[in-house]
Coordinates of C-alpha atoms in Angstrom, one line a residue:
Chain A
M297 CA 111.0 165.7 88.6
D298 CA 114.3 163.9 88.8
K299 CA 114.7 160.2 88.5
Q300 CA 114.5 159.4 92.2
K301 CA 111.1 160.9 92.6
I302 CA 109.7 159.0 89.6
S303 CA 110.9 155.7 91.0
R304 CA 109.6 156.7 94.3
L305 CA 106.2 157.3 92.7
L306 CA 106.2 154.3 90.9
E307 CA 107.1 152.2 94.1
Y308 CA 104.0 153.9 95.7
L309 CA 101.7 153.2 92.8
I310 CA 102.7 149.5 92.8
L311 CA 102.0 149.2 96.6
I312 CA 98.7 151.0 96.3
F313 CA 97.6 148.7 93.4
G314 CA 98.8 145.7 95.6
G315 CA 97.0 147.1 98.6
I316 CA 93.7 147.6 96.6
L317 CA 94.0 144.2 95.3
M318 CA 94.1 142.8 98.8
L319 CA 91.2 144.8 100.1
I320 CA 88.9 143.9 97.3
P321 CA 87.6 140.7 98.9
F322 CA 87.1 142.2 102.1
L323 CA 85.2 145.3 100.7
W324 CA 83.2 142.9 98.6
M325 CA 82.3 140.8 101.7
L326 CA 81.2 144.0 103.6
D327 CA 79.4 145.4 100.5
T328 CA 77.4 142.0 100.1
A329 CA 76.8 141.8 103.8
L330 CA 74.7 145.0 103.6
K331 CA 72.7 144.2 100.5
S332 CA 69.3 142.8 100.4
G333 CA 68.7 139.0 99.2
S334 CA 67.8 140.0 95.7
E335 CA 70.6 142.6 95.4
A336 CA 73.2 140.1 96.4
M337 CA 72.2 137.8 93.5
T338 CA 71.6 140.2 90.7
I339 CA 73.9 140.1 87.7
P340 CA 75.7 142.4 86.8
P341 CA 76.1 143.0 90.5
V342 CA 74.9 146.0 92.3
I343 CA 77.8 148.1 93.9
I344 CA 76.0 150.3 96.3
P345 CA 72.9 148.6 97.9
K346 CA 69.6 150.9 97.9
K347 CA 69.1 150.6 101.5
L348 CA 71.9 149.4 103.9
Q349 CA 70.6 146.1 105.4
W350 CA 72.2 146.3 109.0
M351 CA 69.5 143.6 110.1
N352 CA 71.6 141.1 108.1
F353 CA 74.1 140.8 111.0
V354 CA 71.3 140.2 113.4
L355 CA 69.7 137.6 111.2
A356 CA 72.8 135.7 110.5
W357 CA 73.9 135.6 114.1
H358 CA 70.5 133.9 114.9
A359 CA 70.3 131.7 111.8
A360 CA 72.5 129.1 113.4
P361 CA 74.0 128.5 117.0
F362 CA 76.8 130.9 116.4
L363 CA 77.4 131.5 120.2
R364 CA 78.0 127.7 120.5
Y365 CA 80.4 127.8 117.4
F366 CA 82.1 130.9 118.8
I367 CA 82.7 129.3 122.1
N368 CA 84.1 126.2 120.4
S369 CA 86.4 128.2 118.1
V370 CA 87.8 130.1 121.0
I371 CA 88.3 126.9 123.2
V372 CA 90.0 125.1 120.1
T373 CA 92.1 128.1 119.1
V374 CA 93.3 128.9 122.7
I375 CA 94.2 125.4 123.7
T376 CA 96.0 124.6 120.2
T377 CA 97.9 127.7 120.3
C378 CA 99.1 127.4 123.9
G379 CA 99.8 123.7 123.5
Q380 CA 101.6 124.3 120.3
L381 CA 103.7 127.0 121.8
L382 CA 104.8 124.8 124.7
T383 CA 105.7 121.7 122.4
T384 CA 107.5 124.1 119.9
I385 CA 109.6 125.9 122.6
L386 CA 110.7 122.6 124.2
A387 CA 111.4 120.9 120.8
A388 CA 113.3 124.0 119.4
Y389 CA 115.3 124.4 122.6
A390 CA 116.3 120.7 122.2
F391 CA 117.2 121.1 118.6
A392 CA 119.1 124.4 118.9
K393 CA 120.9 123.9 122.4
L394 CA 121.1 120.3 123.5
E395 CA 123.2 117.5 122.4
F396 CA 121.7 114.0 122.3
Y397 CA 122.1 110.8 120.6
G398 CA 120.5 110.7 117.1
K399 CA 119.7 114.6 117.1
K400 CA 120.6 114.9 113.4
I401 CA 118.6 112.1 112.2
V402 CA 115.4 113.1 114.2
F403 CA 115.7 116.6 113.0
M404 CA 116.0 115.2 109.3
I405 CA 112.8 113.1 109.7
C406 CA 110.8 116.0 111.4
L407 CA 112.1 118.4 108.5
T408 CA 110.8 115.8 105.9
T409 CA 107.3 115.9 107.5
M410 CA 107.3 119.8 106.5
M411 CA 107.3 118.5 102.7
V412 CA 104.2 116.4 103.3
P413 CA 101.1 118.5 102.1
G414 CA 98.7 118.9 104.8
E415 CA 95.7 117.4 102.7
M416 CA 97.7 113.9 102.6
L417 CA 97.4 113.9 106.5
I418 CA 93.7 114.2 106.6
I419 CA 92.8 110.6 106.1
P420 CA 95.5 109.1 108.3
N421 CA 94.6 111.5 111.0
F422 CA 91.0 110.8 110.7
I423 CA 91.5 107.1 110.8
T424 CA 93.8 107.2 113.8
L425 CA 91.3 109.4 115.8
S426 CA 88.3 107.4 115.0
K427 CA 90.1 104.3 116.2
F428 CA 90.6 106.2 119.5
H429 CA 86.9 107.0 119.4
M430 CA 87.8 110.7 119.4
I431 CA 85.6 111.8 116.4
N432 CA 83.2 114.8 117.2
T433 CA 85.1 115.8 120.3
Y434 CA 87.5 118.6 121.3
Y435 CA 90.4 116.0 121.2
A436 CA 89.9 115.6 117.4
L437 CA 89.9 119.2 116.8
I438 CA 92.9 120.0 119.1
I439 CA 95.3 117.0 119.2
P440 CA 96.6 116.9 115.7
W441 CA 97.6 120.6 115.8
L442 CA 99.6 120.5 119.1
A443 CA 102.8 120.3 117.2
S444 CA 103.9 122.1 114.2
F445 CA 107.4 121.4 112.9
F446 CA 107.3 124.7 110.9
A447 CA 107.1 126.6 114.2
V448 CA 109.9 124.3 115.7
F449 CA 112.2 125.0 112.8
T450 CA 111.6 128.7 112.9
L451 CA 112.1 129.0 116.7
R452 CA 115.1 126.9 116.5
Q453 CA 116.7 129.3 114.2
T454 CA 116.0 132.0 116.5
F455 CA 117.4 130.1 119.5
M456 CA 120.5 129.3 117.6
S457 CA 121.2 132.9 116.7
I458 CA 121.4 133.4 120.5
P459 CA 125.0 132.9 121.3
D460 CA 126.2 129.9 123.2
E461 CA 128.4 132.0 125.4
I462 CA 125.2 133.3 127.0
Y463 CA 124.3 129.9 127.7
Y464 CA 127.7 129.2 129.3
S465 CA 127.6 132.3 131.2
A466 CA 124.0 131.5 132.7
K467 CA 125.4 128.1 133.7
I468 CA 128.5 129.5 135.4
D469 CA 126.2 132.1 137.1
G470 CA 124.2 129.1 138.3
A471 CA 121.2 128.9 136.1
G472 CA 120.1 125.4 135.0
D473 CA 118.7 124.5 131.7
W474 CA 115.2 124.9 132.6
Y475 CA 115.8 128.2 134.1
F476 CA 117.9 129.3 131.1
L477 CA 115.2 128.2 128.7
W478 CA 112.4 130.2 130.3
H479 CA 114.2 133.2 131.7
M480 CA 116.6 133.8 129.0
L481 CA 115.9 132.2 125.7
V482 CA 112.0 132.8 125.7
P483 CA 112.3 136.4 126.6
L484 CA 115.1 136.9 124.0
A485 CA 113.0 135.0 121.3
K486 CA 109.8 137.0 122.2
P487 CA 109.2 138.6 118.8
T488 CA 109.6 135.1 117.1
I489 CA 107.3 133.5 119.7
I490 CA 104.6 136.1 119.5
A491 CA 104.7 136.0 115.7
L492 CA 104.3 132.0 115.8
A493 CA 101.4 132.4 118.3
A494 CA 99.5 135.0 116.0
L495 CA 100.2 132.8 113.0
E496 CA 98.7 129.8 114.8
I497 CA 95.8 131.8 116.2
I498 CA 94.8 132.8 112.8
N499 CA 95.4 129.4 111.3
S500 CA 93.4 127.7 113.9
W501 CA 90.4 130.3 113.9
N502 CA 90.2 130.0 110.1
S503 CA 90.7 126.3 109.9
F504 CA 87.7 124.7 107.9
M505 CA 88.5 121.4 106.3
W506 CA 89.6 119.7 109.4
P507 CA 86.7 120.7 111.7
L508 CA 84.2 119.8 108.9
I509 CA 85.5 116.4 108.7
V510 CA 85.8 115.4 112.2
T511 CA 82.6 116.9 113.7
N512 CA 79.2 115.9 112.9
S513 CA 77.0 117.9 115.3
D514 CA 76.4 121.6 116.0
K515 CA 77.7 121.2 119.5
M516 CA 81.2 120.6 118.2
R517 CA 81.3 122.8 115.1
T518 CA 83.5 125.8 115.0
L519 CA 82.8 129.3 113.2
P520 CA 84.0 128.6 109.8
V521 CA 82.2 125.3 109.5
G522 CA 79.0 127.0 110.8
L523 CA 79.2 129.3 107.9
S524 CA 78.1 126.3 105.6
N525 CA 74.7 126.5 107.4
F526 CA 74.0 129.4 104.8
T527 CA 74.3 127.1 102.0
T528 CA 71.2 124.8 101.7
D529 CA 69.7 122.8 99.1
A530 CA 67.8 125.9 98.0
G531 CA 70.9 127.8 97.4
T532 CA 73.1 130.2 99.2
Q533 CA 72.2 133.3 101.2
F534 CA 75.0 135.2 100.2
Q535 CA 74.2 138.5 102.1
L536 CA 73.8 136.5 105.5
L537 CA 76.9 134.4 104.7
M538 CA 78.8 137.6 104.2
A539 CA 77.3 139.3 107.2
A540 CA 78.3 136.3 109.4
S541 CA 81.9 136.1 107.8
T542 CA 82.2 139.9 108.7
I543 CA 81.6 139.1 112.3
I544 CA 83.9 136.1 112.4
I545 CA 86.9 137.9 111.1
I546 CA 86.6 140.7 113.6
P547 CA 88.6 138.9 116.4
M548 CA 91.3 138.1 113.9
L549 CA 91.6 141.7 112.6
L550 CA 92.2 142.6 116.4
V551 CA 94.7 140.0 116.8
Y552 CA 96.4 141.2 113.8
I553 CA 96.3 144.8 114.7
F554 CA 97.6 144.2 118.2
L555 CA 100.4 141.9 117.3
Q556 CA 101.1 143.3 113.9
K557 CA 104.6 144.7 115.0
Y558 CA 105.6 141.4 116.3
I559 CA 104.5 139.4 113.3
I560 CA 106.4 141.5 111.0
A561 CA 109.5 141.6 113.4
G562 CA 109.3 137.9 114.0
V563 CA 109.3 137.2 110.2
S564 CA 112.0 139.6 109.4
R565 CA 114.6 139.4 112.1
S566 CA 116.1 137.0 114.5
G567 CA 114.9 139.0 117.6
L568 CA 118.2 139.5 119.4
K569 CA 119.6 142.8 119.7
G570 CA 122.7 144.3 121.7
Chain B
M156 CA 143.4 129.9 144.1
K157 CA 146.1 127.6 142.6
V158 CA 145.3 125.5 139.4
R159 CA 147.2 122.3 138.7
F160 CA 146.8 120.1 135.6
E161 CA 148.0 116.7 135.9
N162 CA 148.5 114.6 132.6
V163 CA 145.3 116.4 131.1
S164 CA 144.2 115.3 127.5
L165 CA 141.3 116.0 125.8
N166 CA 139.9 114.5 122.5
Y167 CA 136.6 115.1 120.7
D168 CA 134.5 112.3 119.6
K169 CA 137.3 109.8 120.6
Q170 CA 139.3 110.6 117.5
K171 CA 141.1 114.0 117.2
E172 CA 143.2 114.7 120.4
V173 CA 143.0 118.4 120.9
L174 CA 145.1 118.6 123.9
H175 CA 148.2 116.2 124.8
N176 CA 149.1 115.5 128.2
L177 CA 149.1 118.9 129.7
N178 CA 151.1 119.3 133.0
F179 CA 151.3 122.9 134.6
E180 CA 150.5 124.8 137.4
I181 CA 148.8 128.3 137.5
P182 CA 150.0 130.5 140.6
N183 CA 147.7 131.9 143.1
G184 CA 146.8 135.6 142.7
K185 CA 148.6 136.1 139.6
L186 CA 147.6 137.0 136.1
T187 CA 148.6 134.1 133.7
C188 CA 148.1 134.3 129.8
L189 CA 147.5 131.5 127.7
L190 CA 148.9 132.6 124.2
G191 CA 149.0 130.8 120.9
P192 CA 147.8 131.0 117.4
S193 CA 144.1 130.1 116.6
G194 CA 143.4 126.4 116.9
C195 CA 146.2 125.9 119.4
G196 CA 144.0 124.8 122.2
K197 CA 144.2 127.8 124.4
S198 CA 140.4 128.4 124.7
T199 CA 140.1 124.7 125.2
T200 CA 142.3 124.8 128.1
L201 CA 140.4 127.6 129.7
N202 CA 137.2 125.8 129.0
L203 CA 138.8 122.7 131.1
I204 CA 139.7 125.2 133.8
S205 CA 136.2 126.7 133.9
G206 CA 134.5 123.1 134.0
L207 CA 132.4 123.8 130.9
L208 CA 134.6 121.0 129.2
L209 CA 135.6 117.8 131.0
P210 CA 139.1 116.3 130.1
S211 CA 139.3 112.7 128.6
A212 CA 142.1 111.8 130.8
G213 CA 144.1 113.3 133.7
K214 CA 143.2 115.2 136.8
I215 CA 142.6 119.0 137.5
Y216 CA 143.1 120.5 141.0
F217 CA 142.2 123.8 142.5
D218 CA 144.6 124.0 145.5
K219 CA 144.5 120.6 146.9
Q220 CA 140.9 119.9 145.8
D221 CA 140.3 117.5 142.8
V222 CA 137.7 119.3 140.7
T223 CA 138.1 117.2 137.6
K224 CA 134.5 115.9 137.8
K225 CA 133.0 119.3 139.0
D226 CA 130.9 121.6 136.9
A227 CA 131.6 125.2 136.4
L228 CA 129.1 126.3 139.2
D229 CA 130.7 123.9 141.8
R230 CA 134.3 125.3 140.8
R231 CA 133.0 129.0 141.5
V232 CA 134.8 130.4 138.5
G233 CA 134.0 133.8 136.9
M234 CA 134.2 134.0 133.2
V235 CA 134.3 136.8 130.6
F236 CA 133.8 136.0 127.0
Q237 CA 134.9 137.6 123.8
N238 CA 131.5 138.7 122.9
Y239 CA 130.6 139.6 126.7
A240 CA 127.6 137.3 126.8
L241 CA 125.5 139.8 128.7
Y242 CA 122.0 139.1 129.1
P243 CA 120.5 141.5 126.6
H244 CA 117.0 141.6 128.2
M245 CA 118.3 142.6 131.7
T246 CA 119.7 145.9 132.8
V247 CA 123.4 146.4 133.7
L248 CA 122.3 146.1 137.5
E249 CA 120.3 142.9 136.8
N250 CA 123.2 141.5 134.9
I251 CA 125.8 142.1 137.7
C252 CA 123.2 140.8 140.1
F253 CA 122.3 137.7 138.3
P254 CA 124.9 135.2 139.8
L255 CA 123.9 136.5 143.3
K256 CA 120.3 136.0 142.6
M257 CA 120.9 132.5 141.6
A258 CA 122.9 131.9 144.8
K259 CA 119.9 133.3 146.5
V260 CA 121.8 136.2 148.2
K261 CA 119.5 138.8 149.9
K262 CA 118.4 141.6 147.6
K263 CA 119.9 144.3 150.0
D264 CA 123.3 142.5 149.8
Q265 CA 123.0 142.0 146.1
L266 CA 122.5 145.7 145.5
K267 CA 125.6 146.6 147.7
R268 CA 127.8 144.0 146.1
A269 CA 126.8 145.4 142.5
Q270 CA 127.3 148.9 143.5
E271 CA 130.8 148.1 144.8
L272 CA 131.7 146.4 141.5
A273 CA 130.1 149.2 139.4
K274 CA 132.4 151.5 141.1
L275 CA 135.5 149.2 140.6
V276 CA 134.9 148.9 136.8
H277 CA 133.7 152.6 136.5
I278 CA 130.2 151.8 135.3
S279 CA 128.1 153.4 138.2
N280 CA 126.3 155.7 135.9
E281 CA 125.2 153.1 133.5
L282 CA 123.2 150.7 136.0
D283 CA 119.8 151.3 134.7
K284 CA 120.6 150.8 131.0
H285 CA 120.4 147.7 128.8
P286 CA 123.5 146.2 127.3
G287 CA 122.6 147.2 123.8
E288 CA 122.8 150.9 124.8
L289 CA 126.4 150.5 125.9
S290 CA 129.7 150.9 124.0
G291 CA 131.9 147.8 123.7
G292 CA 134.2 149.0 126.4
Q293 CA 131.4 149.5 128.7
Q294 CA 130.0 146.1 128.0
Q295 CA 133.2 144.6 128.7
R296 CA 133.3 146.5 132.1
V297 CA 129.8 145.1 132.9
A298 CA 130.9 141.4 132.0
I299 CA 133.9 141.7 134.3
A300 CA 131.7 143.1 137.1
R301 CA 129.4 140.3 136.8
S302 CA 132.1 137.7 136.6
L303 CA 133.5 139.1 139.9
A304 CA 130.1 139.3 141.6
K305 CA 130.5 136.0 143.4
S306 CA 134.1 136.6 144.4
P307 CA 135.2 133.7 142.1
S308 CA 138.0 131.3 143.0
I309 CA 139.4 132.1 139.6
L310 CA 138.6 134.6 136.9
L311 CA 138.8 133.3 133.3
L312 CA 138.9 135.6 130.4
D313 CA 138.4 134.4 126.9
E314 CA 140.0 136.7 124.4
P315 CA 138.2 139.7 126.2
L316 CA 139.8 142.4 124.2
S317 CA 139.4 141.1 120.6
N318 CA 136.1 142.8 119.8
L319 CA 137.5 146.3 120.9
D320 CA 139.1 148.9 118.7
A321 CA 143.0 149.4 119.2
R322 CA 143.0 152.4 121.4
L323 CA 140.3 151.0 123.6
R324 CA 142.0 147.6 123.8
V325 CA 145.1 149.2 125.3
E326 CA 142.9 151.0 127.8
M327 CA 141.0 148.0 128.9
R328 CA 144.1 145.9 128.9
D329 CA 145.5 148.3 131.7
E330 CA 142.2 148.4 133.3
I331 CA 142.0 144.6 133.7
R332 CA 145.5 144.5 135.2
K333 CA 144.3 147.4 137.7
I334 CA 141.2 145.4 138.6
Q335 CA 143.3 142.1 138.8
V336 CA 145.9 143.7 141.1
A337 CA 143.2 145.4 143.2
T338 CA 141.2 142.3 143.9
G339 CA 144.1 139.8 143.9
V340 CA 142.0 137.3 142.1
T341 CA 143.8 134.4 140.3
T342 CA 143.1 135.2 136.6
V343 CA 143.7 133.4 133.4
F344 CA 143.7 135.4 130.3
V345 CA 143.4 133.8 126.8
T346 CA 144.6 135.8 123.9
H347 CA 146.3 135.4 120.4
D348 CA 148.0 138.8 120.7
Q349 CA 151.5 138.4 121.9
D350 CA 151.8 142.2 122.5
E351 CA 148.7 142.0 124.8
A352 CA 150.1 139.1 126.7
M353 CA 153.5 140.6 127.1
H354 CA 152.0 143.7 128.7
I355 CA 149.5 142.2 130.9
A356 CA 150.7 138.9 132.3
D357 CA 152.9 137.7 135.4
K358 CA 153.5 134.5 133.5
I359 CA 152.8 133.4 129.8
M360 CA 152.0 129.8 128.6
I361 CA 152.6 129.5 125.0
L362 CA 150.5 126.8 123.3
D363 CA 150.7 125.3 119.9
T364 CA 149.0 122.1 118.5
G365 CA 147.6 121.1 121.9
E366 CA 151.1 121.3 123.8
V367 CA 152.7 123.7 126.1
Q368 CA 155.6 125.3 124.2
Q369 CA 156.9 127.4 127.0
Y370 CA 155.6 128.7 130.3
T371 CA 157.5 131.3 132.1
T372 CA 157.6 135.1 132.5
P373 CA 157.1 137.5 129.7
N374 CA 160.6 138.8 129.6
K375 CA 162.1 135.3 130.0
I376 CA 160.0 134.2 127.0
Y377 CA 161.5 137.1 125.0
D378 CA 164.9 136.6 126.0
R379 CA 165.1 132.8 126.1
P380 CA 162.5 131.2 123.7
S381 CA 162.7 127.5 124.1
N382 CA 162.1 126.7 120.4
L383 CA 161.7 128.1 117.0
F384 CA 158.1 128.3 117.3
V385 CA 158.1 130.5 120.5
A386 CA 160.9 132.8 118.9
K387 CA 158.8 133.3 115.9
F388 CA 155.6 133.8 117.6
I389 CA 157.0 136.4 120.2
G390 CA 158.3 139.6 119.0
N391 CA 157.3 142.0 116.4
P392 CA 158.6 142.2 113.6
E393 CA 159.5 138.3 113.3
V394 CA 162.8 136.9 113.9
N395 CA 165.2 136.2 111.2
V396 CA 166.0 132.6 110.7
I397 CA 169.2 131.9 108.6
P398 CA 170.6 128.5 107.6
L399 CA 173.8 127.9 109.7
A400 CA 175.5 125.4 107.3
D401 CA 177.8 128.0 105.8
L402 CA 178.6 130.0 108.8
K403 CA 179.6 127.5 111.1
S404 CA 183.3 128.3 110.8
E405 CA 182.6 131.8 111.9
F406 CA 180.9 130.7 115.2
A407 CA 183.5 127.9 115.8
S408 CA 185.6 130.3 117.9
F409 CA 183.2 130.9 120.6
I410 CA 180.6 128.1 120.6
P411 CA 181.4 124.6 121.9
N412 CA 181.7 122.1 119.1
D413 CA 179.1 119.7 120.5
I414 CA 176.4 122.5 120.2
L415 CA 177.6 123.8 116.9
K416 CA 177.5 120.2 115.5
N417 CA 173.7 119.9 116.2
A418 CA 172.8 123.6 115.2
V419 CA 170.9 124.0 112.1
S420 CA 169.6 127.5 112.0
L421 CA 170.7 131.0 113.3
I422 CA 167.9 132.9 114.8
V423 CA 168.2 136.6 115.3
R424 CA 165.8 139.2 116.3
P425 CA 165.7 142.2 113.9
E426 CA 166.9 144.6 116.7
S427 CA 169.9 142.6 117.4
I428 CA 171.6 143.3 114.0
V429 CA 173.6 146.4 114.3
S430 CA 176.2 148.4 112.4
A431 CA 179.7 146.9 112.4
D432 CA 181.0 149.8 114.2
S433 CA 178.4 149.7 117.1
T434 CA 179.9 150.2 120.6
Q435 CA 177.4 147.7 122.1
K436 CA 178.4 144.4 123.4
L437 CA 178.7 142.4 120.4
L438 CA 179.5 138.7 119.2
P439 CA 183.1 138.3 117.7
V440 CA 181.7 137.9 114.1
N441 CA 181.6 140.2 111.2
F442 CA 179.0 139.8 108.4
Q443 CA 178.2 141.7 105.1
G444 CA 174.9 141.8 103.5
K445 CA 173.5 143.2 100.3
L446 CA 171.2 146.1 100.9
L447 CA 167.8 145.7 99.2
S448 CA 165.7 148.5 100.8
A449 CA 165.9 150.8 103.8
S450 CA 162.9 152.8 105.1
R451 CA 162.1 155.0 108.3
F452 CA 158.6 155.0 110.0
G453 CA 159.0 157.5 112.6
K454 CA 161.2 156.1 115.3
E455 CA 161.6 152.9 113.6
T456 CA 163.9 152.0 110.8
A457 CA 163.5 148.9 108.7
V458 CA 166.5 147.6 106.8
R459 CA 166.2 144.6 104.3
M460 CA 169.1 142.9 103.0
N461 CA 170.3 139.9 101.3
F462 CA 172.4 137.6 103.4
Q463 CA 173.4 134.0 102.7
G464 CA 170.5 134.1 100.2
E465 CA 168.0 134.9 102.6
T466 CA 166.2 138.2 103.1
I467 CA 166.7 139.6 106.5
L468 CA 165.3 142.5 108.4
A469 CA 167.2 144.8 110.7
T470 CA 165.6 147.4 112.9
A471 CA 168.5 148.6 114.8
I472 CA 170.9 149.9 112.0
L473 CA 171.3 153.6 112.5
Q474 CA 169.9 155.9 110.0
E475 CA 173.2 157.7 109.1
K476 CA 174.7 154.3 107.9
L477 CA 171.9 154.1 105.4
E478 CA 172.4 157.6 104.0
Q479 CA 175.9 156.5 102.8
K480 CA 174.1 154.7 100.0
S481 CA 176.5 151.7 99.7
E482 CA 175.5 148.5 98.2
S483 CA 176.8 146.3 101.0
I484 CA 176.4 146.7 104.7
H485 CA 178.7 145.5 107.3
F486 CA 176.9 144.4 110.3
R487 CA 177.3 142.4 113.6
L488 CA 175.2 140.8 116.1
K489 CA 174.4 141.9 119.6
T490 CA 174.8 139.5 122.5
T491 CA 171.1 139.4 123.1
G492 CA 168.3 138.0 120.9
V493 CA 170.6 135.7 118.9
F494 CA 170.0 131.8 119.2
L495 CA 170.9 128.6 117.6
S496 CA 168.3 125.9 116.9
D497 CA 168.6 122.2 116.2
Q498 CA 166.9 120.1 113.6
A499 CA 163.8 119.8 115.7
G500 CA 163.6 123.4 116.4
K501 CA 164.6 123.3 119.9
I502 CA 166.8 126.2 120.9
I503 CA 170.2 124.9 122.1
W504 CA 172.4 128.1 122.4
S505 CA 171.7 131.6 123.4
A506 CA 174.2 134.4 122.7
D507 CA 173.8 135.9 126.3
G508 CA 175.9 133.0 127.4
E509 CA 173.7 131.5 130.1
R510 CA 172.6 128.0 129.8
I511 CA 169.2 127.3 128.3
V512 CA 166.9 125.9 131.0
N513 CA 163.2 125.7 130.5
D514 CA 162.0 126.4 133.9
D515 CA 159.8 128.9 135.6

C-alpha cells in the first residue's frame, strides 16, 4: 500500500468514527423508545430489548395533548421562519446595497447584538412581553424571533458578493430597487436563503427554554416543552419520552434531507456562479 | 445623440474633486474613446454620461435637451460593463429581452427584436443557455445585444475588453467597431489601453487627474500630442525625453528663438531616430550616442544608447548599421515624432513644421 492509500484510509476511519459518535444519541433514543419501562431503567443498560415495545409510540402520543403541541409548533415555526426571512432579506439588502445616513453605526450596533449571549435576553424579553400582556400567547412565542442579525449578516455577505454592475445594469434596463431585490438578488442568493430558512426551522422547532418560560398552559405549549410531561414527581418514563422524541424529530429529519444540498451550499459558498 | 458637458465637476463627499470643470462634446453617430491611466476619471465620466452618477456642478446635454438631473433610465442609455453584468439566473434570451420586458414591450416584439440582435452579435445558437455556460467573448456579445435592445440614445462601454485574452480582445474590438458602424449608434468606449483606443475610435479623449488632456482624432493625438503626458501615454514603446539645455545651440538654426527660449525637453519617438545616412526627410542636426545594447525581435529592432547622460531607445536604426559593432552611433532625427516641451510639460514645437493647435 502506498502512502496515499494509507492517508485515504485514515481519513475515512476518522470520518466513520465521527459519524458513529454523532449517531449514538439517535440510536440510543430509538433503542430506549423500544424498551419496556423496567428495561429502560436497568443498570447496566440493556442494549437489545427482549421484546420491541412498538406500543410505546402510541402511549406516548396519547400521554399528553401532542396534537395541540404539534399544531402550535407548526404555527410558530412557519410564522417565525417566514417573518424572519422577510426582515432578513430587507435588512440585508439595505446593509449590502443601499446608502443611507448612519449605515455604518447602525450596522455596528446590530453586530454587537450578536455578541450578547441568548440567555441574557431571556429576562428582558420576558419583562417586555409581560408588560404588553403577551405572555402565554403566540405573540410571545413568535415576536422575539422575527429578526436575527446572524441571518442578516450572512445574507448581507451573499448580497455583497453579487456585483454592483448587475444592480446598475438592472437600473439602466428599467428595474427599480424593489424589483431588483425580489427578481435578481433573491433568486441569486437562493442557496443562502434556503440554508437560513432551514436553520431557522430547526432552531424554532427545537426551541425549548423560551417556550417553557413564556407559556403556562397546554393550549400554548410546543412539542419540546410537551416532552417535559413525561417527567413527573414520580420520576421519568424514559421509554415514552424517547418514543415521543423520536416522533418529534421526524419532521426535522425530513426538512434536513430535502434541504441538505442547500444547507451545505449556503454555508460553503456565496451562491453566485457565472 | 450628441452629448455635451458644460463646466461639469464632480467631488465625492464634498472633499476630493474627481473631475474638474469638464467641457467637451461627443459627436453623434461616432465612436469616442475615453482613454487614460487608472484613476484618471474616465469611468467616472462615463457614469456621468449614463446618469448613474450626478455631477456636483455643471450641466450635461443630450442634443439640445438638458439631462443633468435625469437618471439612467430616462436618458435611455445602453451600457456594457467590464464584467458584463449579465443576469446569471436568466437565459441569454431572457437577458436580451429584459430591458424590453421592463419597458412593457409585447412578448412577440421582444422575441423578434432579441433574434435580430442575436444575429447581429452572432449568438443565435446560444439563446437558451445561461451566461455561466458561455465563454467570455460570448458573454460580451450577449451584454452588447442586451444594451442595444432598447435602441439606446447612446451606447456606453466600460472597459469591455479587459476581461478577455489577447487574441479575443482584438477580435471583439473589431466586432464592436463593426456593430457600431452597422447600427450607427453614438458610442463611448472607456479603456486604459492606448492600442485599443487607437484602433477603434473616431475620436479619443485623453484624461488624467480629472482633466481632459487632449481630445481629437487618433492620428492627430499621435502626431501632435498636446503635452508631455499625452506624448508618453500614447505610443509604444514610450517616447524618449531628453533635457534640452546642452543641445539648444544645435537647434538654434531652425527653431525660432522665442520657442527655444522656453523649451526644456526634447521629446523623440523611438521610431524617429534613424541612422545618419538615412535618405528620409530629416532635421538638420547630427548626433552621436554611445551604444549600450542592440537586439532584434522579429521585425522590430531595439537599440539602446547613451545620449547626453540619458538612455534612449531607437527602433528604426537599420540592422546592418548595428552589425558594424562600433561603439558610437551617428544618428539623426526625422521630421515627424519630434517635439519640444516647456517647463509645464506643454508641447510648444513640433518638427513637422505646422503650428501646434489643440483643436478637433
